[in-house]
PDB file of C-alpha atoms in Angstrom:
ATOM      1  CA  MET A   1     -30.406   9.096  -9.453  1.00 52.00           C
ATOM      2  CA  LYS A   2     -31.579   7.984  -5.991  1.00 66.00           C
ATOM      3  CA  ASN A   3     -29.609   4.764  -5.981  1.00 72.00           C
ATOM      4  CA  ARG A   4     -26.278   6.292  -7.000  1.00 74.00           C
ATOM      5  CA  ARG A   5     -23.328   5.307  -4.898  1.00 73.00           C
ATOM      6  CA  ARG A   6     -21.334   8.121  -3.349  1.00 74.00           C
ATOM      7  CA  LEU A   7     -17.799   8.263  -2.075  1.00 70.00           C
ATOM      8  CA  LEU A   8     -17.139   8.872   1.584  1.00 74.00           C
ATOM      9  CA  ASP A   9     -15.271  11.969   2.701  1.00 73.00           C
ATOM     10  CA  SER A  10     -12.381   9.757   3.748  1.00 74.00           C
ATOM     11  CA  ALA A  11     -12.054   8.197   0.264  1.00 74.00           C
ATOM     12  CA  ILE A  12      -8.681   8.795  -1.342  1.00 70.00           C
ATOM     13  CA  PRO A  13      -8.220   8.431  -5.091  1.00 66.00           C
ATOM     14  CA  SER A  14      -5.385   6.083  -5.933  1.00 65.00           C
ATOM     15  CA  LEU A  15      -3.162   7.300  -8.707  1.00 63.00           C
ATOM     16  CA  PHE A  16      -0.586   4.537  -8.638  1.00 60.00           C
ATOM     17  CA  LEU A  17      -2.090   1.198  -9.564  1.00 57.00           C
ATOM     18  CA  PRO A  18       0.073  -1.927  -9.660  1.00 58.00           C
ATOM     19  CA  VAL A  19       1.719  -2.559 -12.999  1.00 60.00           C
ATOM     20  CA  LEU A  20       0.972  -6.025 -14.276  1.00 62.00           C
ATOM     21  CA  ALA A  21       3.592  -7.624 -16.498  1.00 64.00           C
ATOM     22  CA  PRO A  22       2.704 -10.353 -18.985  1.00 65.00           C
ATOM     23  CA  VAL A  23       3.364 -13.803 -17.604  1.00 61.00           C
ATOM     24  CA  PRO A  24       5.828 -15.698 -19.791  1.00 61.00           C
ATOM     25  CA  THR A  25       4.618 -19.071 -20.940  1.00 61.00           C
ATOM     26  CA  ILE A  26       6.834 -22.030 -20.246  1.00 61.00           C
ATOM     27  CA  SER A  27       7.570 -23.809 -23.512  1.00 58.00           C
ATOM     28  CA  ALA A  28       8.697 -27.366 -23.918  1.00 52.00           C
ATOM     29  CA  SER A  29      12.395 -28.038 -23.746  1.00 54.00           C
ATOM     30  CA  ALA A  30      14.411 -28.411 -26.978  1.00 50.00           C
ATOM     31  CA  ASP A  31      14.763 -32.208 -26.903  1.00 52.00           C
ATOM     32  CA  ILE A  32      11.021 -32.750 -26.435  1.00 54.00           C
ATOM     33  CA  ALA A  33      10.137 -30.238 -29.148  1.00 50.00           C
ATOM     34  CA  ALA A  34      12.324 -31.991 -31.717  1.00 50.00           C
ATOM     35  CA  LYS A  35      10.493 -35.329 -31.400  1.00 52.00           C
ATOM     36  CA  ASN A  36       7.181 -36.077 -33.075  1.00 52.00           C
ATOM     37  CA  THR A  37       4.531 -36.784 -30.495  1.00 52.00           C
ATOM     38  CA  GLU A  38       1.001 -38.033 -30.560  1.00 55.00           C
ATOM     39  CA  ILE A  39      -1.387 -35.151 -29.807  1.00 55.00           C
ATOM     40  CA  PRO A  40      -5.061 -35.958 -29.078  1.00 54.00           C
ATOM     41  CA  VAL A  41      -7.516 -33.746 -30.958  1.00 55.00           C
ATOM     42  CA  ALA A  42     -10.478 -32.255 -29.122  1.00 55.00           C
ATOM     43  CA  GLY A  43     -13.812 -33.657 -30.225  1.00 55.00           C
ATOM     44  CA  THR A  44     -12.405 -36.991 -31.334  1.00 51.00           C
ATOM     45  CA  SER A  45     -12.199 -40.245 -29.509  1.00 51.00           C
ATOM     46  CA  PHE A  46      -9.119 -40.957 -27.451  1.00 50.00           C
ATOM     47  CA  LYS A  47      -7.980 -43.613 -29.925  1.00 51.00           C
ATOM     48  CA  LYS A  48      -7.555 -41.136 -32.755  1.00 50.00           C
ATOM     49  CA  THR A  49      -4.468 -38.996 -32.497  1.00 49.00           C
ATOM     50  CA  ILE A  50      -2.596 -36.764 -34.893  1.00 53.00           C
ATOM     51  CA  ALA A  51       1.139 -37.017 -35.222  1.00 54.00           C
ATOM     52  CA  GLY A  52       2.888 -33.690 -34.878  1.00 53.00           C
ATOM     53  CA  SER A  53       5.431 -31.764 -32.940  1.00 51.00           C
ATOM     54  CA  PRO A  54       4.722 -29.098 -30.352  1.00 52.00           C
ATOM     55  CA  ARG A  55       5.431 -25.559 -31.464  1.00 54.00           C
ATOM     56  CA  LYS A  56       8.703 -24.119 -30.407  1.00 50.00           C
ATOM     57  CA  ASP A  57       8.467 -20.380 -29.743  1.00 49.00           C
ATOM     58  CA  ALA A  58      11.722 -18.603 -29.086  1.00 50.00           C
ATOM     59  CA  ASN A  59       9.901 -15.427 -28.025  1.00 54.00           C
ATOM     60  CA  ASN A  60       8.023 -17.073 -25.176  1.00 55.00           C
ATOM     61  CA  THR A  61      10.984 -18.777 -23.548  1.00 56.00           C
ATOM     62  CA  PRO A  62      11.478 -17.441 -20.045  1.00 54.00           C
ATOM     63  CA  THR A  63      14.690 -15.534 -19.573  1.00 57.00           C
ATOM     64  CA  PRO A  64      16.150 -14.415 -16.254  1.00 55.00           C
ATOM     65  CA  LYS A  65      15.262 -10.821 -17.146  1.00 55.00           C
ATOM     66  CA  ASN A  66      11.591 -11.694 -17.801  1.00 54.00           C
ATOM     67  CA  GLN A  67      11.367 -13.843 -14.681  1.00 54.00           C
ATOM     68  CA  ASN A  68      12.797 -11.101 -12.474  1.00 55.00           C
ATOM     69  CA  HIS A  69      10.497  -8.554 -14.071  1.00 54.00           C
ATOM     70  CA  CYS A  70       7.421 -10.704 -13.432  1.00 55.00           C
ATOM     71  CA  LEU A  71       8.414 -11.539  -9.874  1.00 55.00           C
ATOM     72  CA  GLU A  72       8.863  -7.918  -8.830  1.00 55.00           C
ATOM     73  CA  THR A  73       6.085  -6.458  -6.790  1.00 56.00           C
ATOM     74  CA  PRO A  74       4.706  -3.004  -7.605  1.00 57.00           C
ATOM     75  CA  THR A  75       6.354  -1.616  -4.480  1.00 58.00           C
ATOM     76  CA  LYS A  76       9.802  -2.656  -5.693  1.00 58.00           C
ATOM     77  CA  GLN A  77       9.394  -0.967  -9.051  1.00 62.00           C
ATOM     78  CA  LYS A  78      10.687   2.557  -9.288  1.00 68.00           C
ATOM     79  CA  ARG A  79       8.019   5.061 -10.179  1.00 65.00           C
ATOM     80  CA  LYS A  80       8.688   8.435 -11.639  1.00 68.00           C
ATOM     81  CA  PHE A  81       6.935  11.090  -9.620  1.00 67.00           C
ATOM     82  CA  SER A  82       6.138  14.380 -11.216  1.00 65.00           C
ATOM     83  CA  PRO A  83       6.231  17.351  -8.855  1.00 67.00           C
ATOM     84  CA  ILE A  84       2.751  18.325  -7.714  1.00 66.00           C
ATOM     85  CA  PRO A  85       2.050  22.060  -7.926  1.00 70.00           C
ATOM     86  CA  ASP A  86       1.186  23.762  -4.641  1.00 75.00           C
ATOM     87  CA  THR A  87      -1.357  26.205  -6.008  1.00 81.00           C
ATOM     88  CA  PRO A  88      -4.700  25.420  -7.646  1.00 82.00           C
ATOM     89  CA  SER A  89      -4.012  27.971 -10.388  1.00 82.00           C
ATOM     90  CA  ALA A  90      -1.270  25.686 -11.751  1.00 82.00           C
ATOM     91  CA  PHE A  91      -3.899  23.158 -12.860  1.00 82.00           C
ATOM     92  CA  ASP A  92      -5.865  23.551 -16.059  1.00 84.00           C
ATOM     93  CA  THR A  93      -9.205  21.840 -15.320  1.00 87.00           C
ATOM     94  CA  PRO A  94     -11.760  22.854 -12.680  1.00 87.00           C
ATOM     95  CA  VAL A  95     -11.838  19.332 -11.246  1.00 89.00           C
ATOM     96  CA  LYS A  96      -8.075  19.305 -10.701  1.00 87.00           C
ATOM     97  CA  LYS A  97      -8.227  22.791  -9.171  1.00 88.00           C
ATOM     98  CA  HIS A  98     -10.944  21.629  -6.791  1.00 89.00           C
ATOM     99  CA  LEU A  99      -8.936  18.533  -5.867  1.00 88.00           C
ATOM    100  CA  CYS A 100      -5.850  20.671  -5.223  1.00 88.00           C
ATOM    101  CA  ARG A 101      -7.846  23.002  -2.959  1.00 90.00           C
ATOM    102  CA  ARG A 102      -9.252  19.979  -1.132  1.00 91.00           C
ATOM    103  CA  ILE A 103      -5.758  18.524  -0.654  1.00 89.00           C
ATOM    104  CA  ILE A 104      -4.490  21.827   0.737  1.00 90.00           C
ATOM    105  CA  GLU A 105      -7.487  22.024   3.076  1.00 92.00           C
ATOM    106  CA  LEU A 106      -7.019  18.453   4.314  1.00 93.00           C
ATOM    107  CA  ASN A 107      -3.288  19.035   4.834  1.00 92.00           C
ATOM    108  CA  ASN A 108      -4.133  22.020   7.027  1.00 93.00           C
ATOM    109  CA  VAL A 109      -6.644  19.953   9.002  1.00 95.00           C
ATOM    110  CA  VAL A 110      -4.055  17.215   9.557  1.00 95.00           C
ATOM    111  CA  ASN A 111      -1.421  19.742  10.637  1.00 94.00           C
ATOM    112  CA  LYS A 112      -3.840  21.308  13.136  1.00 95.00           C
ATOM    113  CA  LYS A 113      -4.711  17.898  14.556  1.00 96.00           C
ATOM    114  CA  ASP A 114      -1.027  16.994  14.837  1.00 95.00           C
ATOM    115  CA  LYS A 115      -0.345  20.210  16.758  1.00 96.00           C
ATOM    116  CA  LYS A 116      -3.307  19.521  19.039  1.00 96.00           C
ATOM    117  CA  ILE A 117      -2.115  15.961  19.688  1.00 96.00           C
ATOM    118  CA  LYS A 118       1.390  17.176  20.448  1.00 95.00           C
ATOM    119  CA  LYS A 119       0.071  19.771  22.882  1.00 96.00           C
ATOM    120  CA  LEU A 120      -2.135  17.189  24.622  1.00 96.00           C
ATOM    121  CA  SER A 121       0.680  14.648  24.893  1.00 95.00           C
ATOM    122  CA  ASP A 122       2.972  17.326  26.381  1.00 96.00           C
ATOM    123  CA  SER A 123       0.362  18.268  28.974  1.00 96.00           C
ATOM    124  CA  ASN A 124      -0.271  14.572  29.680  1.00 97.00           C
ATOM    125  CA  ARG A 125       3.446  13.995  30.267  1.00 96.00           C
ATOM    126  CA  ARG A 126       3.618  17.018  32.588  1.00 97.00           C
ATOM    127  CA  LEU A 127       0.568  15.889  34.563  1.00 97.00           C
ATOM    128  CA  LYS A 128       2.020  12.388  34.994  1.00 97.00           C
ATOM    129  CA  ARG A 129       5.176  13.894  36.504  1.00 97.00           C
ATOM    130  CA  GLN A 130       3.062  16.040  38.842  1.00 98.00           C
ATOM    131  CA  ILE A 131       1.071  12.988  39.943  1.00 97.00           C
ATOM    132  CA  VAL A 132       4.263  11.076  40.759  1.00 97.00           C
ATOM    133  CA  SER A 133       5.680  14.000  42.749  1.00 97.00           C
ATOM    134  CA  LEU A 134       2.388  14.532  44.626  1.00 97.00           C
ATOM    135  CA  LYS A 135       2.175  10.818  45.504  1.00 97.00           C
ATOM    136  CA  SER A 136       5.683  10.887  46.945  1.00 96.00           C
ATOM    137  CA  LEU A 137       4.869  14.092  48.877  1.00 96.00           C
ATOM    138  CA  LEU A 138       1.665  12.514  50.209  1.00 96.00           C
ATOM    139  CA  ALA A 139       3.577   9.430  51.356  1.00 95.00           C
ATOM    140  CA  LYS A 140       6.080  11.664  53.203  1.00 94.00           C
ATOM    141  CA  LEU A 141       3.294  13.631  54.887  1.00 94.00           C
ATOM    142  CA  VAL A 142       1.482  10.454  55.949  1.00 94.00           C
ATOM    143  CA  ASN A 143       4.701   9.097  57.490  1.00 92.00           C
ATOM    144  CA  LYS A 144       5.334  12.414  59.250  1.00 91.00           C
ATOM    145  CA  ASN A 145       1.752  12.526  60.560  1.00 90.00           C
ATOM    146  CA  LEU A 146       1.993   8.953  61.866  1.00 88.00           C
ATOM    147  CA  ARG A 147       5.203   9.803  63.740  1.00 87.00           C
ATOM    148  CA  LEU A 148       3.587  12.844  65.359  1.00 85.00           C
ATOM    149  CA  MET A 149       0.548  10.851  66.451  1.00 85.00           C
ATOM    150  CA  SER A 150       2.639   8.055  67.922  1.00 80.00           C
ATOM    151  CA  THR A 151       4.652  10.429  70.115  1.00 71.00           C
TER     152      THR A 151
END
């Protein structure tokens, strides 16, 4: 029990894993498959060969549909999202209820932080404008003071 690994508080369970499609095998072309070829057998010397023809599988031939399906990334595939209930009472297991409460709590924390950041950026913007106006006022006063001293 001591050496058990624990998740961090920032760990997020991933529900949408990439969907892996079977890779189509590339079969020999029709003209090669029709000919008898010499196929070396494993475990025998290289001189001994067995005459035969490679298997021709119609099911494994790559089609444009299969190739496009295999080349798509998980982000391009459309996923069906089921609506997530907003209340913990909508879930049937205690674990799911706890996770829902935790999601609601974390959403509130994020919203509070966003509001705080917005307030700080607004005050920062206002203070920058004040600094610019005070610098220009200071420059005017310095020029005015220099003129008075020179006269």
